[in-house]
CSV table of C-alpha atoms and ligand atoms in Angstrom, one decimal:
chain,number,residue,atom,x,y,z
A,3,UNK,CA,15.7,56.4,38.1
A,4,UNK,CA,16.8,53.6,40.5
A,5,UNK,CA,16.5,50.0,38.9
A,6,UNK,CA,13.4,47.9,40.2
A,7,UNK,CA,13.5,46.2,43.2
A,8,UNK,CA,11.3,43.0,42.8
A,9,UNK,CA,10.7,39.7,44.7
A,10,UNK,CA,9.9,36.6,43.1
A,11,UNK,CA,8.1,33.7,44.1
A,12,UNK,CA,8.3,30.2,42.2
A,13,UNK,CA,6.1,27.3,43.1
A,14,UNK,CA,5.7,25.5,39.6
A,15,UNK,CA,7.0,22.1,40.5
A,16,UNK,CA,8.9,20.8,43.3
A,17,UNK,CA,10.6,23.8,44.2
A,18,UNK,CA,9.7,26.6,46.2
A,19,UNK,CA,11.8,29.5,45.7
A,20,UNK,CA,12.1,33.1,46.5
A,21,UNK,CA,14.3,35.7,45.2
A,22,UNK,CA,14.9,39.4,45.6
A,23,UNK,CA,16.7,41.2,42.7
A,24,UNK,CA,17.3,45.1,42.1
A,25,UNK,CA,17.8,45.4,38.4
A,26,UNK,CA,20.3,42.9,37.4
A,27,UNK,CA,21.6,42.4,40.8
A,28,UNK,CA,20.6,39.2,43.0
A,29,UNK,CA,20.2,40.3,46.8
A,30,UNK,CA,18.9,36.9,47.7
A,31,UNK,CA,17.6,33.6,46.3
A,32,UNK,CA,16.3,31.0,48.8
A,33,UNK,CA,14.9,27.6,47.4
A,34,UNK,CA,13.5,24.7,49.3
A,35,UNK,CA,13.1,21.4,47.3
A,36,UNK,CA,10.5,18.6,48.0
A,37,UNK,CA,12.4,16.7,45.7
A,38,UNK,CA,13.4,13.9,48.7
A,39,UNK,CA,9.6,13.1,49.4
A,40,UNK,CA,9.4,12.2,45.6
A,41,UNK,CA,12.2,10.0,45.0
A,42,UNK,CA,10.3,6.8,45.9
A,43,UNK,CA,7.7,7.7,43.8
A,44,UNK,CA,10.2,8.0,40.8
A,45,UNK,CA,8.9,11.4,39.9
A,46,UNK,CA,6.9,14.6,41.5
A,47,UNK,CA,3.6,13.6,42.9
A,48,UNK,CA,1.5,16.9,42.7
A,49,UNK,CA,-0.3,16.6,45.9
A,50,UNK,CA,2.9,16.1,47.9
A,51,UNK,CA,4.5,19.1,46.0
A,52,UNK,CA,1.7,21.5,46.7
A,53,UNK,CA,1.6,20.6,50.5
A,54,UNK,CA,5.2,20.9,50.7
A,55,UNK,CA,4.9,24.4,49.2
A,56,UNK,CA,2.3,25.2,51.7
A,57,UNK,CA,4.8,24.4,54.4
A,58,UNK,CA,7.9,25.9,52.9
A,59,UNK,CA,6.7,29.3,51.4
A,60,UNK,CA,6.6,31.5,54.4
A,61,UNK,CA,9.7,30.2,56.0
A,62,UNK,CA,11.4,30.7,52.8
A,63,UNK,CA,10.2,34.2,52.1
A,64,UNK,CA,11.3,35.1,55.5
A,65,UNK,CA,15.0,33.7,54.8
A,66,UNK,CA,15.2,35.6,51.5
A,67,UNK,CA,14.0,38.7,52.9
A,68,UNK,CA,16.8,38.6,55.5
A,69,UNK,CA,19.5,37.9,53.5
A,70,UNK,CA,18.6,40.4,51.1
A,71,UNK,CA,18.6,43.1,53.8
A,72,UNK,CA,15.8,45.1,52.1
A,73,UNK,CA,12.6,46.3,53.8
A,74,UNK,CA,9.6,44.9,52.1
A,75,UNK,CA,8.0,48.5,51.9
A,76,UNK,CA,10.8,49.2,49.4
A,77,UNK,CA,9.6,47.0,46.9
A,78,UNK,CA,8.5,48.0,43.2
A,79,UNK,CA,6.4,44.9,42.7
A,80,UNK,CA,5.9,41.2,43.5
A,81,UNK,CA,6.4,38.7,40.6
A,82,UNK,CA,5.1,34.9,40.8
A,83,UNK,CA,5.3,32.0,38.4
A,84,UNK,CA,1.5,32.0,37.0
A,85,UNK,CA,2.3,28.7,34.7
A,86,UNK,CA,3.3,26.5,33.2
A,87,UNK,CA,3.3,23.8,35.8
A,88,UNK,CA,1.2,21.8,38.0
A,89,UNK,CA,-1.9,23.8,38.7
A,90,UNK,CA,-2.1,23.1,42.6
A,91,UNK,CA,1.8,24.1,43.2
A,92,UNK,CA,1.4,27.1,41.5
A,93,UNK,CA,-1.8,28.3,43.2
A,94,UNK,CA,0.3,28.4,46.5
A,95,UNK,CA,3.0,30.5,45.0
A,96,UNK,CA,0.3,32.6,43.6
A,97,UNK,CA,-1.8,32.9,46.9
A,98,UNK,CA,1.2,34.0,48.9
A,99,UNK,CA,2.2,36.7,45.9
A,100,UNK,CA,-1.2,37.9,46.2
A,101,UNK,CA,-1.3,38.1,50.1
A,102,UNK,CA,2.1,40.2,50.1
A,103,UNK,CA,0.9,42.5,47.0
A,104,UNK,CA,-2.1,43.3,48.6
A,105,UNK,CA,-0.7,43.4,52.1
A,106,UNK,CA,1.9,46.0,51.2
A,107,UNK,CA,-0.3,47.5,48.4
A,108,UNK,CA,2.1,46.8,45.4
A,109,UNK,CA,1.8,45.7,41.9
A,110,UNK,CA,1.5,41.9,41.6
A,111,UNK,CA,3.1,40.3,38.2
A,112,UNK,CA,2.1,37.2,36.9
A,113,UNK,CA,4.7,35.9,34.8
A,114,UNK,CA,5.8,32.7,32.6
A,115,UNK,CA,8.1,30.2,34.2
A,116,UNK,CA,9.8,29.6,31.0
A,117,UNK,CA,10.6,33.1,30.2
A,118,UNK,CA,12.2,33.2,33.8
A,119,UNK,CA,14.7,30.6,32.9
A,120,UNK,CA,16.0,33.2,30.0
A,121,UNK,CA,15.9,36.3,32.2
A,122,UNK,CA,17.9,34.6,35.0
A,123,UNK,CA,20.8,34.9,32.7
A,124,UNK,CA,20.7,38.4,33.1
A,125,UNK,CA,21.7,38.2,36.9
A,126,UNK,CA,25.0,36.6,35.9
A,127,UNK,CA,25.9,38.3,32.5
A,128,UNK,CA,24.1,41.6,32.4
A,129,UNK,CA,21.7,42.7,29.9
A,130,UNK,CA,20.9,40.6,26.9
A,131,UNK,CA,22.0,41.6,23.4
A,132,UNK,CA,18.8,41.5,20.8
A,133,UNK,CA,18.0,39.5,19.2
A,134,UNK,CA,19.0,36.4,20.9
A,135,UNK,CA,18.6,32.5,20.2
A,136,UNK,CA,17.8,30.4,23.7
A,137,UNK,CA,17.4,26.9,23.9
A,138,UNK,CA,15.1,26.0,27.1
A,139,UNK,CA,15.5,22.3,28.4
A,140,UNK,CA,13.6,21.3,31.6
A,141,UNK,CA,11.9,18.4,33.0
A,142,UNK,CA,8.8,19.6,31.4
A,143,UNK,CA,10.0,21.7,28.1
A,144,UNK,CA,12.4,21.3,25.5
A,145,UNK,CA,12.0,24.5,22.9
A,146,UNK,CA,14.6,26.6,20.7
A,147,UNK,CA,13.6,30.4,21.2
A,148,UNK,CA,14.3,33.5,19.4
A,149,UNK,CA,14.1,36.2,21.8
A,150,UNK,CA,13.9,39.9,20.6
A,151,UNK,CA,12.6,41.2,24.1
A,152,UNK,CA,12.3,39.2,27.1
A,153,UNK,CA,9.4,40.7,28.4
A,154,UNK,CA,7.6,41.4,25.2
A,155,UNK,CA,8.6,39.4,22.4
A,156,UNK,CA,9.5,35.8,22.7
A,157,UNK,CA,8.9,33.2,19.8
A,158,UNK,CA,9.1,29.5,19.7
A,159,UNK,CA,10.9,28.6,16.5
A,160,UNK,CA,10.9,24.7,17.9
A,161,UNK,CA,10.1,22.3,20.6
A,162,UNK,CA,9.9,18.6,21.3
A,163,UNK,CA,7.1,16.7,19.6
A,164,UNK,CA,6.9,14.2,22.7
A,165,UNK,CA,9.3,13.6,26.0
A,166,UNK,CA,11.2,16.7,27.1
A,167,UNK,CA,15.2,16.2,27.7
A,168,UNK,CA,14.8,16.1,31.3
A,169,UNK,CA,12.0,13.6,31.1
A,170,UNK,CA,14.1,11.5,29.1
A,171,UNK,CA,17.1,11.5,31.5
A,172,UNK,CA,14.8,10.6,34.4
A,173,UNK,CA,13.2,7.9,32.4
A,174,UNK,CA,16.4,6.3,31.0
A,175,UNK,CA,17.6,6.6,34.9
A,176,UNK,CA,15.2,4.1,36.0
A,177,UNK,CA,15.8,2.0,33.2
A,178,UNK,CA,19.4,1.8,34.4
A,179,UNK,CA,18.4,1.3,38.0
A,180,UNK,CA,19.6,4.7,39.0
A,181,UNK,CA,17.3,7.4,41.4
A,182,UNK,CA,15.1,10.0,40.5
A,183,UNK,CA,15.7,12.7,39.2
A,184,UNK,CA,17.9,11.3,36.5
A,185,UNK,CA,20.0,14.1,35.4
A,186,UNK,CA,22.2,14.8,37.8
A,187,UNK,CA,23.0,11.2,38.4
A,188,UNK,CA,23.4,10.3,34.6
A,189,UNK,CA,25.6,13.0,34.2
A,190,UNK,CA,27.8,12.0,36.7
A,191,UNK,CA,27.9,8.0,35.6
A,192,UNK,CA,28.8,9.4,32.3
A,193,UNK,CA,31.6,11.2,33.3
A,194,UNK,CA,33.1,7.5,33.8
A,195,UNK,CA,31.7,6.1,30.5
A,196,UNK,CA,32.7,5.9,26.8
A,197,UNK,CA,30.4,8.1,24.8
A,198,UNK,CA,31.0,6.2,21.7
A,199,UNK,CA,30.4,2.9,23.4
A,200,UNK,CA,27.0,2.5,21.9
A,201,UNK,CA,25.5,4.4,18.7
A,202,UNK,CA,21.9,6.1,20.2
A,203,UNK,CA,19.6,7.4,17.5
A,204,UNK,CA,19.2,11.3,17.3
A,205,UNK,CA,15.7,12.0,17.0
A,206,UNK,CA,14.4,14.0,14.0
A,207,UNK,CA,17.7,14.3,12.0
A,208,UNK,CA,16.9,12.0,9.3
A,209,UNK,CA,16.3,14.1,5.9
A,210,UNK,CA,12.7,13.4,5.9
A,211,UNK,CA,11.9,14.5,9.3
A,212,UNK,CA,14.5,17.5,8.8
A,213,UNK,CA,11.7,18.9,6.1
A,214,UNK,CA,8.8,19.0,8.5
A,215,UNK,CA,10.8,19.3,11.8
A,216,UNK,CA,13.9,21.0,11.4
A,217,UNK,CA,14.0,22.8,14.5
A,218,UNK,CA,12.1,20.1,16.7
A,219,UNK,CA,13.2,17.3,19.0
A,220,UNK,CA,12.0,14.1,20.0
A,221,UNK,CA,13.4,12.1,22.8
A,222,UNK,CA,10.8,9.0,22.9
A,223,UNK,CA,12.6,6.9,20.2
A,224,UNK,CA,16.0,7.6,22.1
A,225,UNK,CA,14.5,6.3,25.5
A,226,UNK,CA,13.1,3.3,23.6
A,227,UNK,CA,16.3,2.2,22.4
A,228,UNK,CA,18.2,2.5,25.4
A,229,UNK,CA,15.8,0.3,27.1
A,230,UNK,CA,15.6,-2.3,24.1
A,231,UNK,CA,19.5,-2.3,24.3
A,232,UNK,CA,19.3,-2.8,28.0
A,233,UNK,CA,16.8,-5.6,27.8
A,234,UNK,CA,18.7,-7.4,25.2
A,235,UNK,CA,21.9,-7.3,27.1
A,236,UNK,CA,20.2,-8.6,30.0
A,237,UNK,CA,18.1,-11.3,28.3
A,238,UNK,CA,21.0,-12.7,26.4
A,239,UNK,CA,23.1,-12.4,29.6
A,240,UNK,CA,25.9,-10.0,28.5
A,241,UNK,CA,27.4,-8.0,30.9
A,242,UNK,CA,27.9,-4.1,30.4
A,243,UNK,CA,28.6,-0.8,32.3
A,244,UNK,CA,26.0,1.4,33.2
A,245,UNK,CA,28.5,4.5,32.7
A,246,UNK,CA,28.7,3.4,29.2
A,247,UNK,CA,25.2,3.4,28.7
A,248,UNK,CA,25.0,6.9,30.3
A,249,UNK,CA,27.5,8.6,28.6
A,250,UNK,CA,26.1,7.2,25.2
A,251,UNK,CA,22.7,8.2,25.7
A,252,UNK,CA,24.0,11.9,27.1
A,253,UNK,CA,25.9,11.8,23.7
A,254,UNK,CA,22.9,11.5,21.9
A,255,UNK,CA,20.8,14.2,23.8
A,256,UNK,CA,23.8,16.7,23.8
A,257,UNK,CA,24.4,15.9,20.0
A,258,UNK,CA,21.1,16.7,19.0
A,259,UNK,CA,20.4,19.4,21.1
A,260,UNK,CA,23.4,21.5,20.0
A,261,UNK,CA,23.2,20.7,16.4
A,262,UNK,CA,19.7,22.0,16.3
A,263,UNK,CA,20.7,24.9,18.4
A,264,UNK,CA,23.6,25.8,15.9
A,265,UNK,CA,21.4,25.2,12.9
A,266,UNK,CA,18.8,27.7,14.2
A,267,UNK,CA,21.2,30.5,14.7
A,268,UNK,CA,22.7,30.3,11.6
A,269,UNK,CA,19.3,30.1,9.8
A,270,UNK,CA,18.1,33.4,11.4
A,271,UNK,CA,21.3,35.2,11.8
A,272,UNK,CA,21.6,35.2,15.4
A,273,UNK,CA,24.6,36.0,17.0
A,274,UNK,CA,24.1,35.5,20.8
A,275,UNK,CA,22.6,32.4,22.5
A,276,UNK,CA,21.9,31.2,25.7
A,277,UNK,CA,20.8,28.0,27.5
A,278,UNK,CA,18.4,27.7,30.3
A,279,UNK,CA,16.3,25.2,32.6
A,280,UNK,CA,17.2,22.5,34.7
A,281,UNK,CA,19.0,20.4,31.9
A,282,UNK,CA,21.2,23.4,31.0
A,283,UNK,CA,23.2,22.2,34.3
A,284,UNK,CA,24.3,19.5,32.2
A,285,UNK,CA,28.3,19.0,31.9
A,286,UNK,CA,28.6,17.4,28.2
A,287,UNK,CA,25.5,19.8,26.8
A,288,UNK,CA,27.2,22.6,28.4
A,289,UNK,CA,30.8,21.6,26.8
A,290,UNK,CA,29.9,20.4,23.4
A,291,UNK,CA,27.4,23.8,22.9
A,292,UNK,CA,30.4,26.0,23.9
A,293,UNK,CA,32.5,24.1,21.1
A,294,UNK,CA,29.7,24.3,18.4
A,295,UNK,CA,28.6,27.8,19.1
A,296,UNK,CA,32.4,28.9,19.1
A,297,UNK,CA,33.2,27.3,15.7
A,298,UNK,CA,29.7,29.1,14.5
A,299,UNK,CA,30.7,32.3,15.6
A,300,UNK,CA,28.0,32.8,18.0
A,301,UNK,CA,28.7,34.2,21.5
A,302,UNK,CA,27.0,31.6,23.9
A,303,UNK,CA,25.8,32.8,27.6
A,304,UNK,CA,25.5,29.9,30.0
A,305,UNK,CA,23.8,30.8,33.8
A,306,UNK,CA,25.9,28.7,36.4
A,307,UNK,CA,24.1,25.5,37.2
A,308,UNK,CA,22.7,26.6,40.4
A,309,UNK,CA,20.7,29.4,38.4
A,310,UNK,CA,19.6,26.8,35.8
A,311,UNK,CA,17.3,24.6,38.3
A,312,UNK,CA,14.0,26.3,39.4
A,313,UNK,CA,14.6,29.1,41.7
A,314,UNK,CA,12.9,32.4,42.9
A,315,UNK,CA,15.4,34.6,41.3
A,316,UNK,CA,14.6,33.9,37.9
A,317,UNK,CA,10.9,35.0,38.4
A,318,UNK,CA,12.4,38.0,40.1
A,319,UNK,CA,14.6,38.8,37.4
A,320,UNK,CA,11.7,38.7,34.6
A,321,UNK,CA,9.6,40.8,37.0
A,322,UNK,CA,12.2,43.5,36.6
A,323,UNK,CA,12.1,43.2,32.7
A,324,UNK,CA,8.3,43.5,32.9
A,325,UNK,CA,8.6,46.6,34.6
A,326,UNK,CA,11.2,48.0,32.9
A,327,UNK,CA,9.2,47.5,29.7
A,328,UNK,CA,6.3,49.5,31.3
A,329,UNK,CA,4.0,46.6,31.2
A,330,UNK,CA,0.7,47.1,33.4
A,331,UNK,CA,0.7,44.8,36.2
A,332,UNK,CA,-1.7,41.6,36.3
A,333,UNK,CA,-4.9,41.6,37.8
A,334,UNK,CA,-5.5,40.7,41.5
A,335,UNK,CA,-7.8,37.9,40.4
A,336,UNK,CA,-5.5,35.9,37.9
A,337,UNK,CA,-5.4,31.9,38.4
A,338,UNK,CA,-2.7,29.5,37.6
A,339,UNK,CA,-2.3,28.6,33.8
A,340,UNK,CA,-0.8,25.1,33.8
A,341,UNK,CA,-0.6,25.2,30.0
A,342,UNK,CA,0.5,28.8,29.7
A,343,UNK,CA,2.5,29.2,26.3
A,344,UNK,CA,5.9,30.8,26.3
A,345,UNK,CA,4.8,33.4,24.1
A,346,UNK,CA,2.6,35.2,26.8
A,347,UNK,CA,5.2,36.3,29.3
A,348,UNK,CA,3.2,38.1,31.6
A,349,UNK,CA,-0.6,37.2,32.5
B,415,KG4,O1,14.1,23.2,35.1
B,415,KG4,P1,13.7,22.3,36.0
B,415,KG4,O2,14.6,22.6,37.4
B,415,KG4,O3,12.3,21.8,36.4
B,415,KG4,C1,11.5,22.1,35.6
B,415,KG4,O4,10.8,23.4,35.2
B,415,KG4,O5,11.2,21.0,34.8
B,415,KG4,O6,14.5,21.0,35.3
B,415,KG4,C2,14.5,19.7,35.9
B,415,KG4,C3,14.9,18.6,35.1
B,415,KG4,C4,15.0,17.2,35.8
B,415,KG4,O7,14.5,16.1,34.6
B,415,KG4,C5,16.5,16.9,36.0
B,415,KG4,O8,16.7,15.3,35.7
B,415,KG4,C6,17.2,17.7,34.9
B,415,KG4,O9,16.7,19.1,34.9
B,415,KG4,N1,18.5,18.0,35.6
B,415,KG4,C7,19.7,17.7,34.5
B,415,KG4,C8,20.7,17.7,35.1
B,415,KG4,N2,20.5,18.6,36.8
B,415,KG4,C9,18.8,18.5,36.5
B,415,KG4,N3,19.5,17.0,33.5
B,415,KG4,C10,20.7,16.7,33.0
B,415,KG4,N4,22.0,16.8,33.7
B,415,KG4,C11,22.0,17.5,34.7
B,415,KG4,N5,23.1,17.8,35.6
B,416,ZN,ZN1,12.0,25.1,35.2
């Protein structure tokens, strides 16, 4: 039997993505971003994102179909992000997917965005050995997962108790007078800075926190520590290099993210690990994780940065796994679930 051919639609935040995937082969991955429209607000404005999805969805769909060179009638199904994400943004992708599936008379699969960040790695590195650990780091989520089956069995071992890692990047960028989104600009500034210049706190690593939150993260204290440090320098008229603050902040994030990831692999005997989500594009996180996983004897899979940020191919890749697992299609009346938990891969 030939591998499933799936079209995936993503619209949970500010990227309108359509990807077409056959098995683990990526045939097309078109993304339109409304990021520039949000920059002056310093964060994604839901209403603006929804309108942008509405404008972009059909052109992006047409482009992806042309790039893949497939006839839509050949599809085995249409996968779409059902959650988590911004409700008004999700419904645009869901409506498009329902219209397409119903017009083509193909099955519809409403899937979990977070599981998509895991599945996308298959497009680059092939089938995933199970069980596998995963670190999902994005603008809205920071979780350590144990994956026993991408479509069927994902368990959250730990997560952030306050801000997501990407959110911390975006907030610290604002404190440093850098533009939104903070991740890529801090990453760039940090390359010119000294990561040892300032010792910022590593959240939930003290002994009393480890008892209850061994695999959980916290970034709000770090964000506050950076703000206070910057305010003190400014109040006292002490000059400082933004690059050093960026590098020291980034070091604190990468240190705690990777230390807990390695700890989880050791605790659960996991020999394979992957990273996903927008922050997985971070250069320091990628390097430090590679070093520490190698030292721990764990094989690390890192999708290329372009696949880490939101896109439609990740949803199509997950759709393929859902079809291969023999799961039933979603009902045509499914709605968006902005708080969809990671354990629920298919709606
Ligand atoms: O997964 P994603 O594209 O969207 C969500 O589902 O949230 O992640 C977006 C987040 C933003 O917070 C952005 O600042 C962060 O990923 N990000 C980065 C980098 N590139 C994007 N954070 C750190 N370093 C980067 N190079
Ligand atoms: Zn995402």
